[in-house]
Coordinates of C-alpha atoms in Angstrom, one line a residue:
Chain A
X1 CA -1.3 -14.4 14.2
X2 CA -3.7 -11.9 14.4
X3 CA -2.3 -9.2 11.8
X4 CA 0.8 -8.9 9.7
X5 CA 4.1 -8.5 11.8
X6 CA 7.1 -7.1 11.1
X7 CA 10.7 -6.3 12.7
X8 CA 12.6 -5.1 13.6
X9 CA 9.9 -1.3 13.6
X10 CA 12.9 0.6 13.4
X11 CA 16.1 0.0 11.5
X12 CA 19.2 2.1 11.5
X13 CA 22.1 1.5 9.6
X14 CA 25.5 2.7 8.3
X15 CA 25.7 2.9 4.6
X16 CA 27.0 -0.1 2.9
X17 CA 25.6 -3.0 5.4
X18 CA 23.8 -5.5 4.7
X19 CA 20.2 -5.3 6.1
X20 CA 17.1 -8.4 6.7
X21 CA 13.8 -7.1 7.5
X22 CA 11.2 -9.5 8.3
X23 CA 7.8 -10.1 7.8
X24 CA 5.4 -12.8 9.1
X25 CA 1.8 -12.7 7.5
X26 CA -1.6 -13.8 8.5
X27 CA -1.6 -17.7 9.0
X28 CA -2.7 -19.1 6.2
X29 CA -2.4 -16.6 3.7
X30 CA -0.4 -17.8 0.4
X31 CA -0.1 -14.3 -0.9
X32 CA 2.8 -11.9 0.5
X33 CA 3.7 -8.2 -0.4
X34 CA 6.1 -5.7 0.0
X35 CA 6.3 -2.2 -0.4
X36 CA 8.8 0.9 -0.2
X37 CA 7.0 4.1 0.7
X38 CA 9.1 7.0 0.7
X39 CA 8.1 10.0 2.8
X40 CA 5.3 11.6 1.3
X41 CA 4.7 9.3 -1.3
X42 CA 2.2 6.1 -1.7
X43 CA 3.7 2.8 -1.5
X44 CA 5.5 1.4 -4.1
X45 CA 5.3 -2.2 -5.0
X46 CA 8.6 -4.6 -5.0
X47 CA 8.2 -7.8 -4.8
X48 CA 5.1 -10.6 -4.3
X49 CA 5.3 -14.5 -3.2
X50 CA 2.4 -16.9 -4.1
X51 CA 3.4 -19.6 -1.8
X52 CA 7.3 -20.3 -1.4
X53 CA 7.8 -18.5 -5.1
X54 CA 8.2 -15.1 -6.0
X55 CA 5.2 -14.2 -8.5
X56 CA 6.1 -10.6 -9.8
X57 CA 9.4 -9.2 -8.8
X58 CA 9.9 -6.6 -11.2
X59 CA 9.5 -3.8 -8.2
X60 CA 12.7 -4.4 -7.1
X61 CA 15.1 -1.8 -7.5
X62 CA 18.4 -3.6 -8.6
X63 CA 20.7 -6.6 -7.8
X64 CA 20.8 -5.0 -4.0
X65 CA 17.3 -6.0 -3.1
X66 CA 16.6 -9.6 -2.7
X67 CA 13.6 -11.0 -0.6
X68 CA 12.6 -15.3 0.1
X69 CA 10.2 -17.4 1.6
X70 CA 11.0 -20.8 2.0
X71 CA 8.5 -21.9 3.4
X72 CA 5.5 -20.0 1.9
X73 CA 4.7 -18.4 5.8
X74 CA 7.7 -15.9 7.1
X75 CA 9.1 -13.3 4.5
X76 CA 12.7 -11.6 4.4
X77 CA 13.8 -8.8 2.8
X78 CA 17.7 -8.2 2.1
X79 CA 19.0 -5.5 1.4
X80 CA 22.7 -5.7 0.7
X81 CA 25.5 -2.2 0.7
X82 CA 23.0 -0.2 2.0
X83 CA 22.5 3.5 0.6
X84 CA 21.1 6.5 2.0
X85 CA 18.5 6.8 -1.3
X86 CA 17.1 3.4 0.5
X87 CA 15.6 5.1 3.4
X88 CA 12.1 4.7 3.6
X89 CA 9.6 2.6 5.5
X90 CA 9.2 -1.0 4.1
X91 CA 5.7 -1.8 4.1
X92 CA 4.5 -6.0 3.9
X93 CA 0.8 -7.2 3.5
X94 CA -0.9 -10.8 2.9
X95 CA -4.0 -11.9 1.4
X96 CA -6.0 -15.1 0.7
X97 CA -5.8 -15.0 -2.8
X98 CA -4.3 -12.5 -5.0
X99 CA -6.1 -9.9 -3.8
X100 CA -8.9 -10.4 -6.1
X101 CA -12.0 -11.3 -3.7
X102 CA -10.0 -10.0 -0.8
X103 CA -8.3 -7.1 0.9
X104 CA -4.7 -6.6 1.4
X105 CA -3.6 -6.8 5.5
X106 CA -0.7 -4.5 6.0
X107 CA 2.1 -4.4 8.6
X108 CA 2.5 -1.0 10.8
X109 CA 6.3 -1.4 8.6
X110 CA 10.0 -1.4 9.1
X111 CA 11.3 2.2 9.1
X112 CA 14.7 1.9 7.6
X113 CA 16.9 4.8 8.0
X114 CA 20.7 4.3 6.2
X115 CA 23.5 6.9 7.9
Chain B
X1 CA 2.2 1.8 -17.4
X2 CA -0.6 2.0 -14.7
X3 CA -0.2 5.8 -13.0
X4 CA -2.7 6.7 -10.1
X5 CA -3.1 10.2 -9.1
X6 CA -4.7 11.7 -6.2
X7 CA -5.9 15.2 -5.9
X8 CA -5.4 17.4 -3.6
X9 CA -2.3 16.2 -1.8
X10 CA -3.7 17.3 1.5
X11 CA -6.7 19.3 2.7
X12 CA -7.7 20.7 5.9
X13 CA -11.8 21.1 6.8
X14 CA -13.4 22.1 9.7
X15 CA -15.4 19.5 11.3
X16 CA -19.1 18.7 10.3
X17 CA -18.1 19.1 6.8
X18 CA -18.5 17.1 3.5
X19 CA -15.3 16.5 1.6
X20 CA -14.9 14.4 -1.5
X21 CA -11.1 13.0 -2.2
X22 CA -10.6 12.4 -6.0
X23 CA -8.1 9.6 -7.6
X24 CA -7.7 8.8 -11.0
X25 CA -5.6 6.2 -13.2
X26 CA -4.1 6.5 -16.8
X27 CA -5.5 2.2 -17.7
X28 CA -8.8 1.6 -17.5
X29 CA -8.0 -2.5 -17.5
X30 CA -8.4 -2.7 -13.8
X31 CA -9.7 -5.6 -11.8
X32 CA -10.6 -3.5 -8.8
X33 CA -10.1 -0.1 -7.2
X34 CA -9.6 0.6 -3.3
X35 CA -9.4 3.1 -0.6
X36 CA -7.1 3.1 2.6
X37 CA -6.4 5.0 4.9
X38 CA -3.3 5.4 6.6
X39 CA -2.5 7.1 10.2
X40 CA 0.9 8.4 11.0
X41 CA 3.7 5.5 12.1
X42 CA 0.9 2.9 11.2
X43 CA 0.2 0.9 8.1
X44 CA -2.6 0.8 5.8
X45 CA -6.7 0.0 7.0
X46 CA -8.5 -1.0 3.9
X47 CA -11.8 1.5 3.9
X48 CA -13.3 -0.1 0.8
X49 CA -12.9 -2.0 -2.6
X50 CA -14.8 -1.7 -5.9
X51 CA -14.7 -4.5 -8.3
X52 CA -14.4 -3.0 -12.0
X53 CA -17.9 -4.6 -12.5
X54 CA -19.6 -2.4 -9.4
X55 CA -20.1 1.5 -9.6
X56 CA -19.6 2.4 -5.5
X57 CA -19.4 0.8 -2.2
X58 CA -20.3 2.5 1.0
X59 CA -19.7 1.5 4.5
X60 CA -20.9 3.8 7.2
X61 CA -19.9 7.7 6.4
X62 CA -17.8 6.9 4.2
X63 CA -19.0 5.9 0.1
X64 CA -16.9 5.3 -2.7
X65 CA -17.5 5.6 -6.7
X66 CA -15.5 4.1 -9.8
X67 CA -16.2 5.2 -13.2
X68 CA -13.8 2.7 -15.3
X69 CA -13.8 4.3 -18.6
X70 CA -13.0 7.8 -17.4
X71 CA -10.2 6.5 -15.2
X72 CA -11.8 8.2 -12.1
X73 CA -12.7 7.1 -8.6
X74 CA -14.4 9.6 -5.8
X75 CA -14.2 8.7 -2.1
X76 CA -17.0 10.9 -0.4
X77 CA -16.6 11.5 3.7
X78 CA -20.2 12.4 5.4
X79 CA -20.3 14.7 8.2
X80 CA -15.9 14.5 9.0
X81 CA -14.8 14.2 12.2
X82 CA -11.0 15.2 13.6
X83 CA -10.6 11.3 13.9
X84 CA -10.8 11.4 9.9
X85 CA -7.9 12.9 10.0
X86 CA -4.8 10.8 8.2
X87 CA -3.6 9.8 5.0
X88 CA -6.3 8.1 2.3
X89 CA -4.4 6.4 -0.4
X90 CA -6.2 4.7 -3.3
X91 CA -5.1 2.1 -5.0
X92 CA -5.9 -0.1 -8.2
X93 CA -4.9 -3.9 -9.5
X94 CA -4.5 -4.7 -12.6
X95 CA -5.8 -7.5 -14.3
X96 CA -2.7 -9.7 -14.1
X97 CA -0.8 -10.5 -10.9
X98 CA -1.7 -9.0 -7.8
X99 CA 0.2 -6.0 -7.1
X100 CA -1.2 -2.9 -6.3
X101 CA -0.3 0.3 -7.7
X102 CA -0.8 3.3 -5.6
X103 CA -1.5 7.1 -5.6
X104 CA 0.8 9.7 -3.5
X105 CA -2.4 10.1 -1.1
X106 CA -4.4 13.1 0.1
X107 CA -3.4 14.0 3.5
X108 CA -6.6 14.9 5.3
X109 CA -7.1 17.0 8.3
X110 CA -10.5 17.6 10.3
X111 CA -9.9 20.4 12.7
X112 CA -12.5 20.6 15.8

């Protein structure tokens, strides 16, 4: 596609569900991101997939947050017995590489609000 | 632990003005710095990256400056407009993985 896509924009749910957000990259790109950015805050890194495999995922909060890509395109992040600290907008980008010769695309976000 | 900081957490100029938005980071190992800028409800636009090698990069009004060993990066705005206004974030990557790790942002507003 043309840019980074994610959905659903807008999530609202009850605390203690379960939660997938999704994120479909740049075609092509082997490197996927995501990011928690709290109101007010910059974004805060999680989780990063070279390919089908997750690279780095010592962003992740605890055992609640778990995120795939099985096959190294189309990204999903759980999120299982939601709390209301887990609010925030969840942010995914691709890249090429790493990010070392080129910029990072970013999604416009899934806005996650826990009730 | 990498930490960025930006400074000021917002500011509000009257158009025509020059501004300069500072960030600064605690390791010096970085393998690049950059600069984004992010409007309300929208994600990030990437305004410019510095390699650690390079000293600035400019596109258009905007130019940006890393000094590596003082852990300190400038991004200078030319002549702002109101459509400056948003969020500018910098960022920096280490020299292992790709992550980035981000400042809070300054939140920038060009009033007409």
């Amino acid at each position: 596609g043309a840019g980074v896509s994610q959905t659903p924009s807008n999530k609202v749910t009850e605390k203690g569900k379960y939660v997938e957000l999704r994120c479909d990259p740049i075609s092509g790109h082997t490197a996927l991101y995501w990011y928690r950015q709290s109101l007010g805050q910059g974004p805060e890194f999680l989780i990063y997939f070279q390919g089908t495999g997750a690279a780095d995922d010592s962003g992740l909060p605890n055992d609640r947050f778990f995120a795939v890509r099985p096959e190294g395109s189309v990204s999903t992040l759980k999120i299982q017995r939601t709390e209301r600290g887990d609010s925030a907008v969840y942010l995914c980008a691709s890249s090429s590489w790493t990010g070392e010769a080129y910029g990072y695309t970013f999604g416009s976000g899934t806005r996650l609000t826990v009730v | 632990k990498q930490e960025v900081t930006q400074i000021p957490a917002a500011l509000s100029v009257p158009e025509g003005e020059n501004l300069v938005l500072n960030c600064s980071f605690t390791d010096s190992a970085i393998y690049n710095l950059q600069w984004f800028r992010q409007d309300p409800g929208k994600g990030l636009t990437s305004l410019l990256l510095i390699q650690s090698s390079q000293r600035e990069q400019t596109s258009g009004r905007l130019n940006a400056s890393l000094d590596k060993s003082s852990g300190r990066s400038t991004l200078y705005i030319a002549a702002s407009q109101p459509g400056d206004s948003a969020t500018y974030l910098c960022a920096v990557k280490g020299n292992q993985g790709g992550k980035l790790i981000f400042g809070q942002g300054t939140e920038l507003s060009v009033k007409p």
